[in-house]
Coordinates of C-alpha atoms in Angstrom, one line a residue:
X1 CA -1.5 -35.8 167.9
X2 CA -5.3 -35.8 167.5
X3 CA -6.9 -38.8 166.2
X4 CA -8.9 -38.3 163.0
X5 CA -12.6 -38.3 163.0
X6 CA -14.5 -40.2 160.5
X7 CA -16.5 -37.6 158.7
X8 CA -19.3 -39.5 157.0
X9 CA -23.2 -39.5 157.6
X10 CA -24.2 -42.0 159.8
X11 CA -27.6 -43.4 160.3
X12 CA -28.5 -45.1 163.4
X13 CA -29.5 -43.9 167.0
X14 CA -27.3 -40.8 168.4
X15 CA -25.5 -39.2 165.4
X16 CA -23.6 -35.8 165.8
X17 CA -20.1 -35.0 165.2
X18 CA -17.2 -34.5 165.6
X19 CA -18.0 -37.6 168.7
X20 CA -18.9 -40.4 166.0
X21 CA -17.7 -43.6 166.9
X22 CA -14.2 -43.7 165.0
X23 CA -14.8 -46.9 162.7
X24 CA -11.6 -46.5 161.1
X25 CA -9.7 -46.8 164.0
X26 CA -11.6 -50.0 164.8
X27 CA -11.0 -51.3 161.8
X28 CA -7.6 -50.8 162.0
X29 CA -6.7 -51.9 165.5
X30 CA -4.3 -54.9 165.5
X31 CA -6.1 -58.1 166.4
X32 CA -4.8 -59.7 169.7
X33 CA -2.7 -63.2 169.1
X34 CA -4.6 -65.0 171.7
X35 CA -8.2 -65.1 171.7
X36 CA -9.3 -68.1 173.3
X37 CA -8.1 -71.0 175.1
X38 CA -5.9 -73.9 173.2
X39 CA -7.6 -77.0 172.5
X40 CA -6.2 -79.2 175.1
X41 CA -7.9 -80.9 178.1
X42 CA -5.4 -79.2 180.9
X43 CA -6.1 -75.8 182.5
X44 CA -4.1 -73.0 182.0
X45 CA -3.0 -70.1 184.6
X46 CA -4.5 -66.7 184.4
X47 CA -3.4 -64.1 182.0
X48 CA -1.4 -61.7 184.2
X49 CA -2.9 -58.0 183.4
X50 CA -1.0 -55.0 185.1
X51 CA -2.9 -51.9 185.2
X52 CA -0.1 -49.7 186.1
X53 CA 1.9 -51.1 183.4
X54 CA -0.9 -50.6 181.0
X55 CA -0.8 -47.1 181.6
X56 CA 2.3 -46.7 181.3
X57 CA 2.2 -47.8 177.2
X58 CA -0.6 -45.9 177.1
X59 CA 0.9 -42.5 178.3
X60 CA 3.7 -43.1 176.1
X61 CA 2.6 -44.0 173.0
X62 CA 1.0 -40.4 173.0
X63 CA 4.4 -39.3 171.9
X64 CA 6.1 -42.2 170.9
X65 CA 13.8 -65.9 169.0
X66 CA 12.0 -68.3 171.3
X67 CA 14.6 -70.7 173.1
X68 CA 15.0 -74.2 171.8
X69 CA 12.9 -76.8 173.8
X70 CA 13.8 -80.5 173.8
X71 CA 10.3 -82.7 173.1
X72 CA 10.3 -85.6 175.0
X73 CA 9.6 -88.9 173.2
X74 CA 6.4 -89.8 173.6
X75 CA 3.7 -92.1 172.1
X76 CA 0.1 -93.1 173.3
X77 CA 0.4 -91.0 176.2
X78 CA -2.8 -91.0 178.2
X79 CA -4.7 -87.1 178.2
X80 CA -6.0 -85.8 181.2
X81 CA -9.4 -84.9 182.5
X82 CA -12.3 -86.9 180.1
X83 CA -15.2 -87.1 183.0
X84 CA -17.6 -85.5 180.6
X85 CA -20.3 -87.8 179.1
X86 CA -19.8 -89.3 175.7
X87 CA -22.7 -89.0 173.4
X88 CA -23.9 -92.2 171.6
X89 CA -21.0 -93.8 169.8
X90 CA -18.5 -90.9 170.3
X91 CA -18.3 -90.2 166.6
X92 CA -18.3 -86.2 165.7
X93 CA -21.8 -86.4 164.2
X94 CA -23.4 -87.7 167.3
X95 CA -21.2 -84.7 169.3
X96 CA -22.4 -82.2 167.0
X97 CA -26.3 -83.3 167.1
X98 CA -28.2 -80.3 168.6
X99 CA -30.4 -82.7 170.2
X100 CA -28.1 -84.9 172.0
X101 CA -27.3 -85.5 175.6
X102 CA -24.6 -82.5 175.0
X103 CA -27.0 -80.2 173.6
X104 CA -30.1 -80.8 175.8
X105 CA -27.6 -79.9 179.2
X106 CA -26.9 -76.8 177.2
X107 CA -30.4 -76.0 176.2
X108 CA -31.7 -76.6 179.7
X109 CA -28.7 -74.4 181.4
X110 CA -29.8 -72.0 183.5
X111 CA -28.5 -68.5 183.6
X112 CA -26.2 -67.5 186.7
X113 CA -27.6 -64.9 189.2
X114 CA -25.8 -61.4 187.4
X115 CA -25.4 -62.8 184.3
X116 CA -27.4 -62.7 181.3
X117 CA -27.0 -65.3 178.3
X118 CA -25.4 -64.5 175.0
X119 CA -25.8 -67.4 173.1
X120 CA -26.7 -71.0 173.5
X121 CA -26.1 -74.6 172.1
X122 CA -23.8 -73.7 169.7
X123 CA -21.1 -75.6 168.1
X124 CA -18.2 -73.6 168.6
X125 CA -16.1 -71.9 171.2
X126 CA -15.4 -67.8 171.8
X127 CA -12.4 -66.3 170.0
X128 CA -12.2 -62.6 170.8
X129 CA -10.1 -59.6 172.9
X130 CA -8.3 -60.0 176.2
X131 CA -8.9 -64.2 176.7
X132 CA -8.1 -64.6 180.4
X133 CA -7.9 -68.2 181.4
X134 CA -9.8 -71.5 181.2
X135 CA -10.5 -74.3 183.5
X136 CA -11.8 -77.5 183.0
X137 CA -14.3 -78.4 185.7
X138 CA -13.4 -81.5 186.8
X139 CA -17.1 -83.2 187.6
X140 CA -17.6 -83.6 184.3
X141 CA -20.9 -81.8 185.1
X142 CA -22.0 -78.9 182.5
X143 CA -22.1 -76.6 185.4
X144 CA -23.1 -73.2 184.7
X145 CA -22.9 -71.8 188.3
X146 CA -19.3 -73.3 188.8
X147 CA -18.3 -71.5 185.7
X148 CA -19.8 -68.1 186.8
X149 CA -17.9 -68.5 190.3
X150 CA -14.5 -69.0 188.4
X151 CA -15.3 -65.9 186.6
X152 CA -16.2 -63.5 189.8
X153 CA -12.9 -65.1 191.1
X154 CA -11.0 -63.1 188.4
X155 CA -10.5 -59.5 188.7
X156 CA -11.4 -58.5 185.5
X157 CA -13.5 -61.3 184.3
X158 CA -16.7 -59.8 182.8
X159 CA -17.9 -63.0 180.5
X160 CA -17.3 -67.0 180.1
X161 CA -18.0 -69.6 177.9
X162 CA -19.0 -73.2 179.2
X163 CA -18.8 -76.0 176.3
X164 CA -18.1 -79.5 176.1
X165 CA -14.7 -80.3 174.3
X166 CA -14.3 -84.0 172.0
X167 CA -10.7 -84.8 172.8
X168 CA -8.6 -87.9 172.3
X169 CA -8.1 -90.0 175.0
X170 CA -4.6 -90.6 174.2
X171 CA -2.1 -88.5 172.3
X172 CA -2.5 -89.4 168.8
X173 CA 0.7 -90.7 167.1
X174 CA 1.4 -93.2 164.3
X175 CA 1.3 -95.8 167.0
X176 CA -2.5 -94.8 167.8
X177 CA -4.2 -92.6 165.4
X178 CA -7.5 -91.4 165.7
X179 CA -8.0 -92.9 169.2
X180 CA -11.5 -93.2 171.3
X181 CA -12.8 -89.8 172.5
X182 CA -12.7 -88.3 175.9
X183 CA -15.5 -85.1 176.7
X184 CA -13.8 -82.4 179.0
X185 CA -15.9 -79.8 179.8
X186 CA -14.5 -76.5 179.5
X187 CA -15.0 -73.0 181.2
X188 CA -13.3 -70.0 179.5
X189 CA -12.9 -66.4 180.8
X190 CA -12.8 -63.4 178.9
X191 CA -12.3 -59.8 180.3
X192 CA -15.4 -58.2 178.1
X193 CA -18.9 -59.2 177.4
X194 CA -19.0 -62.4 174.8
X195 CA -20.8 -62.1 171.8
X196 CA -22.2 -65.2 169.3
X197 CA -20.7 -64.0 166.4
X198 CA -17.2 -64.5 168.3
X199 CA -17.9 -67.9 168.4
X200 CA -16.1 -69.4 165.8
X201 CA -13.6 -72.0 167.1
X202 CA -15.0 -74.9 165.4
X203 CA -12.2 -77.2 166.7
X204 CA -9.3 -78.8 164.8
X205 CA -7.8 -82.1 163.4
X206 CA -5.0 -83.9 165.8
X207 CA -2.7 -86.4 165.1
X208 CA -1.8 -88.4 161.8
X209 CA -4.5 -90.3 159.8
X210 CA -5.8 -93.7 160.9
X211 CA -6.1 -97.0 158.3
X212 CA -9.5 -95.3 156.8
X213 CA -7.7 -92.1 156.0
X214 CA -9.2 -90.0 159.3
X215 CA -7.6 -88.0 161.7
X216 CA -8.8 -87.3 165.0
X217 CA -11.5 -84.7 165.4
X218 CA -11.5 -82.2 168.0
X219 CA -14.8 -80.8 167.7
X220 CA -17.1 -78.2 170.2
X221 CA -20.5 -78.5 171.2
X222 CA -23.6 -77.2 173.7
X223 CA -21.8 -73.9 173.8
X224 CA -23.2 -71.3 176.0
X225 CA -21.8 -67.8 176.3
X226 CA -22.6 -65.4 179.5
X227 CA -22.0 -61.7 180.6
X228 CA -21.9 -59.8 183.2
X229 CA -25.0 -57.9 183.8
X230 CA -23.2 -54.4 184.6
X231 CA -19.3 -55.2 183.5
X232 CA -16.8 -53.6 186.2
X233 CA -19.3 -51.7 188.1
X234 CA -18.6 -50.4 190.2
X235 CA -15.7 -48.6 187.9
X236 CA -12.8 -48.5 189.3
X237 CA -11.1 -45.0 190.9
X238 CA -8.8 -43.2 189.0
X239 CA -5.8 -41.0 190.6
X240 CA -6.1 -37.4 190.0
X241 CA -9.8 -38.0 189.1
X242 CA -13.2 -37.6 190.9
X243 CA -15.1 -40.7 191.6
X244 CA -16.5 -42.3 188.3
X245 CA -19.8 -41.4 187.0
X246 CA -22.0 -44.5 185.8
X247 CA -23.8 -43.2 182.5
X248 CA -26.4 -44.9 180.1
X249 CA -24.5 -44.1 176.8
X250 CA -21.6 -42.4 175.6
X251 CA -21.1 -38.3 176.1
X252 CA -21.9 -36.4 173.1
X253 CA -21.0 -33.0 173.9
X254 CA -22.7 -29.9 171.9
X255 CA -20.9 -29.4 168.8
X256 CA -20.3 -25.8 169.3
X257 CA -18.7 -26.1 172.4
X258 CA -15.3 -27.1 170.4
X259 CA -14.4 -29.4 173.5
X260 CA -14.0 -32.7 171.8
X261 CA -10.1 -33.5 172.3
X262 CA -10.2 -36.8 170.2
X263 CA -10.0 -40.5 171.1
X264 CA -8.2 -44.2 171.9
X265 CA -8.7 -47.4 171.5
X266 CA -7.6 -50.3 173.6
X267 CA -8.0 -53.8 173.1
X268 CA -4.4 -55.4 174.4
X269 CA -6.4 -55.8 178.2
X270 CA -9.4 -55.8 179.4
X271 CA -11.9 -52.8 180.2
X272 CA -9.9 -50.2 182.0
X273 CA -10.6 -46.7 182.4
X274 CA -7.1 -46.1 183.7
X275 CA -5.4 -46.4 180.7
X276 CA -7.4 -43.3 179.4
X277 CA -6.9 -41.1 182.1
X278 CA -2.8 -41.8 181.6
X279 CA -3.7 -40.8 178.0
X280 CA -5.6 -37.9 178.9
X281 CA -2.8 -37.0 181.1
X282 CA -0.2 -37.5 178.5
X283 CA -2.3 -35.8 175.9
X284 CA -2.1 -32.5 178.2
X285 CA 1.4 -32.6 178.4
X286 CA 2.2 -33.0 175.0
X287 CA -0.1 -30.2 173.9
X288 CA 1.5 -27.8 176.6
X289 CA 5.2 -28.8 175.4
X290 CA 4.2 -28.9 171.7
X291 CA 1.1 -26.9 170.9
X292 CA 0.6 -23.7 172.4
X293 CA -0.7 -21.0 170.2
X294 CA 0.1 -17.3 169.9
X295 CA -1.7 -16.5 173.2
X296 CA -0.5 -19.0 175.4
X297 CA -3.1 -21.3 174.9
X298 CA -3.5 -25.2 174.7
X299 CA -6.0 -27.8 174.7
X300 CA -5.8 -29.4 178.5
X301 CA -7.8 -33.2 178.9
X302 CA -10.2 -32.5 181.7
X303 CA -12.6 -34.8 180.9
X304 CA -13.0 -38.6 179.7
X305 CA -15.3 -40.7 178.7
X306 CA -14.5 -44.3 178.7
X307 CA -16.6 -47.4 177.7
X308 CA -17.0 -51.0 176.2
X309 CA -17.6 -51.0 172.1
X310 CA -19.4 -53.6 170.7
X311 CA -19.4 -54.3 167.1
X312 CA -22.5 -56.9 166.2
X313 CA -22.4 -57.5 169.9
X314 CA -18.5 -58.6 170.0
X315 CA -16.5 -56.4 172.0
X316 CA -14.0 -54.3 169.8
X317 CA -12.0 -52.7 173.1
X318 CA -12.3 -49.7 175.8
X319 CA -12.8 -46.8 174.0
X320 CA -11.6 -43.4 175.4
X321 CA -13.5 -40.4 174.8
X322 CA -11.2 -36.9 175.2
X323 CA -12.7 -33.6 176.4
X324 CA -11.3 -30.3 177.6
X325 CA -14.4 -29.5 179.7
X326 CA -16.5 -32.0 181.8
X327 CA -19.9 -33.3 180.5
X328 CA -22.9 -34.3 182.9
X329 CA -24.9 -37.2 182.6
X330 CA -27.5 -35.2 180.8
X331 CA -25.3 -35.5 177.5
X332 CA -24.9 -39.4 177.7
X333 CA -27.3 -40.1 174.5
X334 CA -24.8 -41.9 172.5
X335 CA -25.9 -45.6 172.8
X336 CA -24.4 -46.4 169.2
X337 CA -24.6 -46.2 165.3
X338 CA -25.5 -48.4 162.4
X339 CA -22.8 -48.1 159.7
X340 CA -23.0 -50.2 156.6
X341 CA -23.8 -53.5 157.7
X342 CA -22.6 -53.5 161.4
X343 CA -24.4 -52.3 164.2
X344 CA -22.0 -50.7 167.4
X345 CA -23.0 -50.0 171.1
X346 CA -22.0 -48.5 173.8
X347 CA -22.1 -50.5 176.9
X348 CA -20.3 -49.7 180.8
X349 CA -20.1 -46.4 180.0
X350 CA -18.2 -44.0 182.9
X351 CA -17.1 -40.6 183.1
X352 CA -14.2 -39.3 185.0
X353 CA -13.2 -35.7 185.5
X354 CA -9.8 -34.5 186.6
X355 CA -9.9 -33.2 190.1
X356 CA -7.5 -29.9 189.8
X357 CA -8.8 -28.5 186.3
X358 CA -6.2 -27.4 184.1
X359 CA -7.1 -24.1 182.9
X360 CA -5.2 -24.6 179.2
X361 CA -3.1 -21.3 179.6
X362 CA 0.8 -21.1 179.9

């Protein structure tokens, strides 16, 4: 049940086997099916995340036709929203001008208190792990503070993307192909920090082509990304473990101590150390039941380090490193690595120690 550790030479920040970031595990992790909001004017309900259920799934993993919907017949139905400004003639080219009224609003936007700006005035929206929900700003204003307040109201929000979206004024159909545009200001929330390289949603075409051979083109402009200065601080408490210790980097324990006990990486939920705790305890249970040596010893998980792993500033998930013993903050020196052409970084790192230590002896 041990995770395979990459044994290649690593050039970069802190590098000491066996705790190198497991690049193979990062590449092998499946991509969640939902990475951002749909291209539509309406808002969507928040994604429901159940930490207890997620912890149960993490623990269990250590050892082990849609319904028909009748669509109503609708033609040229007016679309909601549209309070944002329309640049120039409303053409795609006018929307995508960096110095348009939309671009200027994004360029001049401030940074809300408690946040840092990750990117500014891009022409694409964020697509990355653990998209939460989005809201259309009804005022039509490029209101960064309102978007930050929305993020603050969601328990697991650690970053948001605000942008203008060129939407059709009516639902494009054969009776009204390529209709005039409206502008919506959208605020999309994520359970991890947002990164510029994850801003890849450039829009789409909607409906049939008009007499000139053009379909309506949904595009995104003035896209800004912001992340909380210190995601999820203070870190959540985990039952059975002492209060979390905030670290400046990931733990890099001495290799001769033989305390490293493997890793797990989770990307289906937000940053959540409780899934690491569940996996840690399940691993101890499995080892005690199946991997006891001739002296009656097994490798108990007494300590874990949970952090957000970034690849080129794009979050990869909650990274969990497990240990048989506790290590203090002086060993938190692993800030990341250069690997091939990529840069991996460690942010929001916390350590947890099992309250009642397991001696690892039957």
